[in-house]
Short mmCIF file of N, CA, C and O in Angstrom, two decimals:
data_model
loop_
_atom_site.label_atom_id
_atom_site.label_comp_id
_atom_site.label_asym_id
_atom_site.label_seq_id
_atom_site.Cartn_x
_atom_site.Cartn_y
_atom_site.Cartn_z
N UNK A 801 122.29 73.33 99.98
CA UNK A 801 122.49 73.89 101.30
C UNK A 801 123.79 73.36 101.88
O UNK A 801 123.83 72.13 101.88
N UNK A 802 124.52 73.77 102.21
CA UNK A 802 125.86 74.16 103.35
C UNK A 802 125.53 73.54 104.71
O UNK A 802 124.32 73.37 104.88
N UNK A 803 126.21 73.23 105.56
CA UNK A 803 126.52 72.91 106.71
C UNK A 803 127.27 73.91 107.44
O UNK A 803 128.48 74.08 107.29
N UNK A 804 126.33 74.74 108.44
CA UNK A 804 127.53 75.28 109.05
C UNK A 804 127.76 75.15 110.63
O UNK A 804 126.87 75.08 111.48
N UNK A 805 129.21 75.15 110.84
CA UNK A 805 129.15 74.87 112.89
C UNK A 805 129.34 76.46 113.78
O UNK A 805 130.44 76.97 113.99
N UNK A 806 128.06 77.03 114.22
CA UNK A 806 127.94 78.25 115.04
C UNK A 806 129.02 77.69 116.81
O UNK A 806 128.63 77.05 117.78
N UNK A 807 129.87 78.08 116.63
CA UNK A 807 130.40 78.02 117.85
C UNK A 807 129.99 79.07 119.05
O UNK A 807 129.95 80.29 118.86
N UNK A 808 129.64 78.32 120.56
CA UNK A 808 130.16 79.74 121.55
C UNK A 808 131.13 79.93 122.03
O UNK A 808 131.84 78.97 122.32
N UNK A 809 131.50 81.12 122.26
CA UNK A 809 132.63 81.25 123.04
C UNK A 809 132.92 81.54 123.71
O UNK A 809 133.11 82.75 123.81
N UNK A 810 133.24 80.58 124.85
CA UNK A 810 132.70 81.59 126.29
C UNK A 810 134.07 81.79 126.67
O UNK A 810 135.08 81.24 126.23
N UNK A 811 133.89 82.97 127.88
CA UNK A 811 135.55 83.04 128.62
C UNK A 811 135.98 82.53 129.13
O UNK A 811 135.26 81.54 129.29
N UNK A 812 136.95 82.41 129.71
CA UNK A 812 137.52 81.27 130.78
C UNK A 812 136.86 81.90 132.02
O UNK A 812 135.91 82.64 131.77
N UNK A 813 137.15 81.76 133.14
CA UNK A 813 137.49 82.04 134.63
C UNK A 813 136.58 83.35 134.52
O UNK A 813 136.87 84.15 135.41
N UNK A 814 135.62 83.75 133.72
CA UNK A 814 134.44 84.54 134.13
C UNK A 814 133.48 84.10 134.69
O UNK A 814 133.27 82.90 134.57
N UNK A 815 132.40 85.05 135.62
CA UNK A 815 131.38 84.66 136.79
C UNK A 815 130.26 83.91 135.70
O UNK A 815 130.56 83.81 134.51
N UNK A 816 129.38 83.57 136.07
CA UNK A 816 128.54 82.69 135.16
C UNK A 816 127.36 84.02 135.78
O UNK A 816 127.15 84.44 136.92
N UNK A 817 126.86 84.32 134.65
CA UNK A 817 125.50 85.25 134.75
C UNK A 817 124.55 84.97 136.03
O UNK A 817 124.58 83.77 136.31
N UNK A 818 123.98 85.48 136.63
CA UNK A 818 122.91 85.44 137.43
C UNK A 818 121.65 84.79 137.29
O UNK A 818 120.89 84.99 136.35
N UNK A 819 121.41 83.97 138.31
CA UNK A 819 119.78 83.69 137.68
C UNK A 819 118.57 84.54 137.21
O UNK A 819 117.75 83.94 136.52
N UNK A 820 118.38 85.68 137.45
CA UNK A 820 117.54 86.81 136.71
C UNK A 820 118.07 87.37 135.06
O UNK A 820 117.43 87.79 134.10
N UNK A 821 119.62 87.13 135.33
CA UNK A 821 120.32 87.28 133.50
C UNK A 821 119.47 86.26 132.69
O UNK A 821 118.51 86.36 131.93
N UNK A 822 120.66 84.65 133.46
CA UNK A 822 120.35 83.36 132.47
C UNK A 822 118.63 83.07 132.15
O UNK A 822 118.30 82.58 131.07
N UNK A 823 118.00 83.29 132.80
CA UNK A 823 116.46 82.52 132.50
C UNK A 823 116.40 83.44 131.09
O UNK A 823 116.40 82.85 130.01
N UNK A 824 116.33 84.99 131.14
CA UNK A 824 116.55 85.84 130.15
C UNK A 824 117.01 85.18 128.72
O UNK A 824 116.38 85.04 127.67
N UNK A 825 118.52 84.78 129.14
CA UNK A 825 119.26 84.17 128.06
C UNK A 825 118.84 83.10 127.36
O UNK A 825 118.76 83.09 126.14
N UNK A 826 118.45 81.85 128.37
CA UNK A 826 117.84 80.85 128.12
C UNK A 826 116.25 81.08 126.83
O UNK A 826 116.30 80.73 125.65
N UNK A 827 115.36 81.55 127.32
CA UNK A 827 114.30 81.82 126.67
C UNK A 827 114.53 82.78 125.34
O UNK A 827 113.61 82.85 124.53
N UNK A 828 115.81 83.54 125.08
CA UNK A 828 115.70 83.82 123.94
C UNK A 828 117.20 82.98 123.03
O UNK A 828 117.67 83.36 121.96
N UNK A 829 117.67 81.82 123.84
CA UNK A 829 118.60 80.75 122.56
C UNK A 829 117.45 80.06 122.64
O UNK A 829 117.29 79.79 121.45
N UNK A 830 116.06 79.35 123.49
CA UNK A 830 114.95 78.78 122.61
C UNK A 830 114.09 79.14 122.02
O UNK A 830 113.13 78.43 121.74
N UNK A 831 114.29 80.93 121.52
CA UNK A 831 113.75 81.54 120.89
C UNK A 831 114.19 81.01 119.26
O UNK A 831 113.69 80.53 118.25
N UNK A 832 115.81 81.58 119.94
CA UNK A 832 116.30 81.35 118.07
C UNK A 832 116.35 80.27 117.97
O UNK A 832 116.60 80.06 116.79
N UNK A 833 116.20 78.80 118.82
CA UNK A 833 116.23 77.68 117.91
C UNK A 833 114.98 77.52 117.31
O UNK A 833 114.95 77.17 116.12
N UNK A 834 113.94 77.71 117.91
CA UNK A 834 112.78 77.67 117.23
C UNK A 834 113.07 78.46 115.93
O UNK A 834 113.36 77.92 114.86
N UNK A 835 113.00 79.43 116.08
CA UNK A 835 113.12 79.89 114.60
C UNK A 835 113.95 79.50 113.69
O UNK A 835 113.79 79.85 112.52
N UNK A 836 114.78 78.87 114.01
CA UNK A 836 116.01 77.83 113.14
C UNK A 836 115.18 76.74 112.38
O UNK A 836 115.16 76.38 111.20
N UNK A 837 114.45 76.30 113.59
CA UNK A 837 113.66 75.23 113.49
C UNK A 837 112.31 75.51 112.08
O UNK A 837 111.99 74.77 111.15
N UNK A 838 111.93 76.51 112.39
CA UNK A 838 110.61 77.28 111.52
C UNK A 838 111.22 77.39 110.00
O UNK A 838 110.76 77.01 108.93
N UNK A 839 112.26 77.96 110.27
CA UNK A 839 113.45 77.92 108.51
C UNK A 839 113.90 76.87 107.93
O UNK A 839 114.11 76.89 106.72
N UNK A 840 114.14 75.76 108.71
CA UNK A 840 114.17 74.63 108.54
C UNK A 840 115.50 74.19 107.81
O UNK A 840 115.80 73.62 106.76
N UNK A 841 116.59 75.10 109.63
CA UNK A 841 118.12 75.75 109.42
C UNK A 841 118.70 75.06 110.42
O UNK A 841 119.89 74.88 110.65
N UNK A 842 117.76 74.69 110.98
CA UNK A 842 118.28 73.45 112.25
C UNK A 842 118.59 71.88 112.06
O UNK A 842 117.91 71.03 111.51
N UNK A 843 119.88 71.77 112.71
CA UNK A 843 120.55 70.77 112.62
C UNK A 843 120.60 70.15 113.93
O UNK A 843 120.25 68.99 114.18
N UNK A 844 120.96 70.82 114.57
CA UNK A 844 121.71 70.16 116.04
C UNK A 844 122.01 70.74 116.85
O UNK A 844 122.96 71.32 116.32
N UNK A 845 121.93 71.34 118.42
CA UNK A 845 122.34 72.64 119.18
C UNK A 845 122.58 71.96 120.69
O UNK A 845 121.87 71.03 121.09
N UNK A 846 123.46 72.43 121.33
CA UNK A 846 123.68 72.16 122.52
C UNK A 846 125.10 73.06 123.52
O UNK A 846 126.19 73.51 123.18
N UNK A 847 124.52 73.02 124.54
CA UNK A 847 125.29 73.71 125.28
C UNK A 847 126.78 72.31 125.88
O UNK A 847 126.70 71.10 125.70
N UNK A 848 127.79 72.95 126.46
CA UNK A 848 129.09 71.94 126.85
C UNK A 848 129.16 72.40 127.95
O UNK A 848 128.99 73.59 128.22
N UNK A 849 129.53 71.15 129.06
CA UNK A 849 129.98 71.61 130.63
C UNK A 849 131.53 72.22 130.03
O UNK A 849 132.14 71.93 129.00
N UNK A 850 131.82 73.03 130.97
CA UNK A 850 133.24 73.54 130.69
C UNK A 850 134.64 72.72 131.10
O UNK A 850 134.89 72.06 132.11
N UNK A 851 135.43 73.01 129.99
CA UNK A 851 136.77 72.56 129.78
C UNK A 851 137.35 71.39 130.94
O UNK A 851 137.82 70.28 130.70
N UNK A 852 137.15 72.10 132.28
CA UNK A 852 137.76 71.40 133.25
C UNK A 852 136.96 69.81 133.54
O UNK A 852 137.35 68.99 134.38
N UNK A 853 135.89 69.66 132.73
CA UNK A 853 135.51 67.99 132.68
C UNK A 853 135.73 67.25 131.55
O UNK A 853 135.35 66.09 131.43
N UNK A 854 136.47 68.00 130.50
CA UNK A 854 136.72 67.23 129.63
C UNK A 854 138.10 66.16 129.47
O UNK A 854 139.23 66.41 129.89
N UNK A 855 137.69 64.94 128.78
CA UNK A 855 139.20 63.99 128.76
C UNK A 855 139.58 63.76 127.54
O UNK A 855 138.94 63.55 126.51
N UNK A 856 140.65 63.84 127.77
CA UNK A 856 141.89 64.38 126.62
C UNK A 856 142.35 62.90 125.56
O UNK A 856 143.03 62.08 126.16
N UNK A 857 142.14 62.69 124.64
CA UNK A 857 142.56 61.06 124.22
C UNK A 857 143.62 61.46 123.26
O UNK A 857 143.30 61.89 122.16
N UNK A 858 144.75 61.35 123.58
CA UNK A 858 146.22 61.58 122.83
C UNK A 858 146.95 60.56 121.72
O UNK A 858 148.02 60.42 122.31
N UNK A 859 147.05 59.96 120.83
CA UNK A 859 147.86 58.84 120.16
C UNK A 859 149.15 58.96 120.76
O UNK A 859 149.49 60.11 121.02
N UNK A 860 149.89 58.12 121.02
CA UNK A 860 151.37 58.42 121.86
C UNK A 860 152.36 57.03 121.39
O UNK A 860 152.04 56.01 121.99
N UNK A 861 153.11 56.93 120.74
CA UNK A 861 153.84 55.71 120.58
C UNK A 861 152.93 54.68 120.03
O UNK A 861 153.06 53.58 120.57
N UNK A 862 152.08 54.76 119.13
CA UNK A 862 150.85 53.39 118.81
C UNK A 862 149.90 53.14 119.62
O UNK A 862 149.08 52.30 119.23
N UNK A 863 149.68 53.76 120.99
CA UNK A 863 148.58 53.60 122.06
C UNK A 863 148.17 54.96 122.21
O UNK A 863 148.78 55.73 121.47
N UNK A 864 147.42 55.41 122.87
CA UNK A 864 146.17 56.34 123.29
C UNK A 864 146.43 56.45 124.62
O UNK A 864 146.18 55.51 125.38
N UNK A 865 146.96 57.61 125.06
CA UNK A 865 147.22 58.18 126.37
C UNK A 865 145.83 58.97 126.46
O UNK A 865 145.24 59.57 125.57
N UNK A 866 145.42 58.76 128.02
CA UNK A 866 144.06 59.49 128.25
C UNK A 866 144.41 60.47 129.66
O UNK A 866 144.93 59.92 130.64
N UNK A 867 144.20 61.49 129.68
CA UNK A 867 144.61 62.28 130.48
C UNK A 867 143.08 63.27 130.74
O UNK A 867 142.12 63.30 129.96
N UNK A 868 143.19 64.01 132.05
CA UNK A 868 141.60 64.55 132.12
C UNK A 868 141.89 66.53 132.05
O UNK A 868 143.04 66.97 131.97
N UNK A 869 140.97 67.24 132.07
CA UNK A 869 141.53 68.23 131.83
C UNK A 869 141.64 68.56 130.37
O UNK A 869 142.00 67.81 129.46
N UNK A 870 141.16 70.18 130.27
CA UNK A 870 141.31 70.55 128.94
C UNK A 870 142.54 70.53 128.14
O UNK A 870 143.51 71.05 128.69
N UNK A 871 142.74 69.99 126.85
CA UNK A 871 143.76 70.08 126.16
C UNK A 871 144.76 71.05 126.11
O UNK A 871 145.97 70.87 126.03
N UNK A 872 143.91 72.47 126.18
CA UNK A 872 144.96 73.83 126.17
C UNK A 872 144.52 74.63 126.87
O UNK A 872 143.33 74.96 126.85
N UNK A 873 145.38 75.11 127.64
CA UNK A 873 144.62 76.16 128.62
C UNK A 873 144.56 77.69 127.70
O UNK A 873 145.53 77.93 126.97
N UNK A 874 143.71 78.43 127.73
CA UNK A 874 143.16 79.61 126.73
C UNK A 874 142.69 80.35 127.86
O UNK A 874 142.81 80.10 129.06
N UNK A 875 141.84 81.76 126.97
CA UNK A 875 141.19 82.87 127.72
C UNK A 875 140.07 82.23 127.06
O UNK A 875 139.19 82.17 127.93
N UNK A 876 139.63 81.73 125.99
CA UNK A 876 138.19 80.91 125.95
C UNK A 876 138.04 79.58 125.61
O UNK A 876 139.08 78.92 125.69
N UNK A 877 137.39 79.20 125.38
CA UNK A 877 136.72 77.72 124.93
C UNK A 877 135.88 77.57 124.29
O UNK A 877 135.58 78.57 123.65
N UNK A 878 135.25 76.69 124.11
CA UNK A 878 133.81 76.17 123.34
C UNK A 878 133.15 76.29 124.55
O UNK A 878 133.81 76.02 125.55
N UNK A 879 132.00 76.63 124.71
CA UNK A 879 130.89 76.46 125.49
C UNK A 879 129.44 75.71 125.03
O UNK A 879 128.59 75.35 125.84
N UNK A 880 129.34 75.55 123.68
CA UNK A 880 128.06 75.43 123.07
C UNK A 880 128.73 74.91 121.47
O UNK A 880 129.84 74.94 120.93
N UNK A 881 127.03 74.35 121.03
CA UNK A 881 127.41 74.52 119.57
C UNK A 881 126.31 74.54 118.98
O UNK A 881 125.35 74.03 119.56
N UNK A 882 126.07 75.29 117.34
CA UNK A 882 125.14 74.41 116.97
C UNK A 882 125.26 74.43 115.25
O UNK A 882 126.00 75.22 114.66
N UNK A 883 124.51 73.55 114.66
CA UNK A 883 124.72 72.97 113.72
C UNK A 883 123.36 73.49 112.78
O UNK A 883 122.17 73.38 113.11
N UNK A 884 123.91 74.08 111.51
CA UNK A 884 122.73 74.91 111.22
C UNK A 884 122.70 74.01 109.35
O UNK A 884 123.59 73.32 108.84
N UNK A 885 121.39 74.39 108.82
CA UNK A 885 122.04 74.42 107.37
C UNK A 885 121.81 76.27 106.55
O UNK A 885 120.99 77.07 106.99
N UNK A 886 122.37 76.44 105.84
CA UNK A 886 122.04 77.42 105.22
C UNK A 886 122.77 77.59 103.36
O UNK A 886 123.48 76.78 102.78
N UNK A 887 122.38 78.61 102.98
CA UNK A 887 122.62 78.50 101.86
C UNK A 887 123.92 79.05 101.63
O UNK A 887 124.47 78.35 100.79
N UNK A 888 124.61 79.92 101.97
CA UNK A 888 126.14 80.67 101.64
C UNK A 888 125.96 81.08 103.57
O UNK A 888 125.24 80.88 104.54
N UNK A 889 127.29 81.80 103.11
CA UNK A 889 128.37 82.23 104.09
C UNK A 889 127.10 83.64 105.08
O UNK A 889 126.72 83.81 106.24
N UNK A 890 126.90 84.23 103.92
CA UNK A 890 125.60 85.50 103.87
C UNK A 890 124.88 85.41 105.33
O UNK A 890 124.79 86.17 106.29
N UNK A 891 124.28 83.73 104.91
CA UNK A 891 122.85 83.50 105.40
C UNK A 891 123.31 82.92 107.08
O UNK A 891 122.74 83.17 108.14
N UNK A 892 124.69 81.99 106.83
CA UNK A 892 125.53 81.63 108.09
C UNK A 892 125.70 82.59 108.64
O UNK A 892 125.17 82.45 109.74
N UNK A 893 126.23 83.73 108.55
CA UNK A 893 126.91 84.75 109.26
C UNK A 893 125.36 85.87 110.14
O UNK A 893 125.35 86.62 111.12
N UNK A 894 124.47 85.49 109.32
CA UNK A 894 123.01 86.05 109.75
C UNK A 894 122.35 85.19 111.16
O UNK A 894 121.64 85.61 112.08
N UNK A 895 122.84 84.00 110.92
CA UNK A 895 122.27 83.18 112.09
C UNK A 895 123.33 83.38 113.33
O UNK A 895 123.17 83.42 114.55
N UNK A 896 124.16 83.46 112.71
CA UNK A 896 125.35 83.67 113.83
C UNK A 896 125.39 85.00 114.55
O UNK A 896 125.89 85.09 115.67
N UNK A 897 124.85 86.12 113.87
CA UNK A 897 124.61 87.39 114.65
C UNK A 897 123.42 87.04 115.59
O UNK A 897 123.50 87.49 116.73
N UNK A 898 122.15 86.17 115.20
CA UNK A 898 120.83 85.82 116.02
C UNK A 898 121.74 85.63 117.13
O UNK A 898 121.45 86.22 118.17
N UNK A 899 122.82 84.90 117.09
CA UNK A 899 122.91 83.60 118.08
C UNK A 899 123.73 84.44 118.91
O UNK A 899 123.61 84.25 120.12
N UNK A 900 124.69 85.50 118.45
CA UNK A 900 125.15 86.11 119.65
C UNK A 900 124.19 87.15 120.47
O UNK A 900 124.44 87.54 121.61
N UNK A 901 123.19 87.49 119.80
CA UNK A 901 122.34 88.62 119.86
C UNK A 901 121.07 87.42 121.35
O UNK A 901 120.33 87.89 122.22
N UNK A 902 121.31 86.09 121.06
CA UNK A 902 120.47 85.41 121.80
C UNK A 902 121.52 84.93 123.25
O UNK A 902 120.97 84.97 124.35
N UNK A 903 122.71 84.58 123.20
CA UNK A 903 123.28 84.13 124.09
C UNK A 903 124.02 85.30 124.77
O UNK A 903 124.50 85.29 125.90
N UNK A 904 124.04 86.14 124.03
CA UNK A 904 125.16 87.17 124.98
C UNK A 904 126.38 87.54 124.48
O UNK A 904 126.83 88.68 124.52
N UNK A 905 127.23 85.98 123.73
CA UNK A 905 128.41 85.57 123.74
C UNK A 905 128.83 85.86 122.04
O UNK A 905 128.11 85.91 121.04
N UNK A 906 130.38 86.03 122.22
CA UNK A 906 130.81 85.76 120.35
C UNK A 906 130.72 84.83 120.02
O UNK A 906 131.32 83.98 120.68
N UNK A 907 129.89 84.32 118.76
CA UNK A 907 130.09 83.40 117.89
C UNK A 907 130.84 83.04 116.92
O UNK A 907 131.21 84.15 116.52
N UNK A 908 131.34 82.25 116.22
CA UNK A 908 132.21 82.08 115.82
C UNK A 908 131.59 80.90 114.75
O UNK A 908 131.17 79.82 115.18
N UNK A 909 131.59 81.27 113.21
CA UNK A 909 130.88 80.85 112.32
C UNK A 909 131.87 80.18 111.38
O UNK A 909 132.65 80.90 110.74
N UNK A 910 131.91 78.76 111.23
CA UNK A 910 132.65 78.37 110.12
C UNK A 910 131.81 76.97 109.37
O UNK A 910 130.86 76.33 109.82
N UNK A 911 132.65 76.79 107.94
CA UNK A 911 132.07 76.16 107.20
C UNK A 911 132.51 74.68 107.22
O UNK A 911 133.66 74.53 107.66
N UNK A 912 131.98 73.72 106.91
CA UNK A 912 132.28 72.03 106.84
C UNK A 912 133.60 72.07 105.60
O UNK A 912 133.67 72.60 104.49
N UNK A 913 134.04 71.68 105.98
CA UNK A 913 135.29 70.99 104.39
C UNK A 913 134.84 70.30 103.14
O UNK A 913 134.26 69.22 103.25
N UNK A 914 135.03 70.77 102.13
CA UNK A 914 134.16 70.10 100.93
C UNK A 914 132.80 70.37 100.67
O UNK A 914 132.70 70.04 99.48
N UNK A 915 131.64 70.79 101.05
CA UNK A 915 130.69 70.95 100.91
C UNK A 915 130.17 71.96 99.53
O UNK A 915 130.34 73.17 99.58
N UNK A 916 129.57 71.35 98.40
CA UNK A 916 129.28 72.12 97.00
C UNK A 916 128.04 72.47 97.30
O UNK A 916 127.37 73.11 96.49
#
């Protein structure tokens, strides 16, 4: 089995869904983790506060400049992640349709480095 990292991708500077959307949303990404969970495809899953709380740790001249604020300003980001196992690309790209089909959002499916 493979390692793979299901990214979300959320937009930048879009409205955040409604509370009658999200509860929606919510109850079916703990739909598909359960069933991740039942396949026994689950690794690790979690949602990210957005960009603007994250801090930046730079190497700079032999020291580590720390600055706050997202690294690059974009039209998206990471919003989420999760960490699946599966057998090929096939079976990744299958969980990754669940996962947009559960959050709303594009996912974005890639593989670990080295993994036989």
């Amino acid at each position: 089995m493979k390692h793979y990292l299901l990214s979300v991708v959320q937009p930048a500077g879009g409205t955040p869904p409604g509370p009658e959307v999200l509860t929606g949303i919510v109850h079916n990404v703990e739909a598909f983790n359960d069933e991740l969970r039942a396949a026994g495809a689950w690794v690790f899953a979690g949602g990210l506060h957005g960009p603007e709380t994250a801090t930046v740790l730079r190497p700079e001249n032999g020291d580590v400049l720390v600055t706050d604020g997202p690294y690059a300003e974009g039209g998206e980001y990471l919003g989420g992640l999760c960490l699946i196992k599966a057998a090929d690309l096939d079976e990744a790209l299958e969980w990754g349709r669940k996962a947009a089909l559960a959050t709303t959002l594009p996912i974005e499916v890639r593989a670990f480095v080295d993994q036989h």
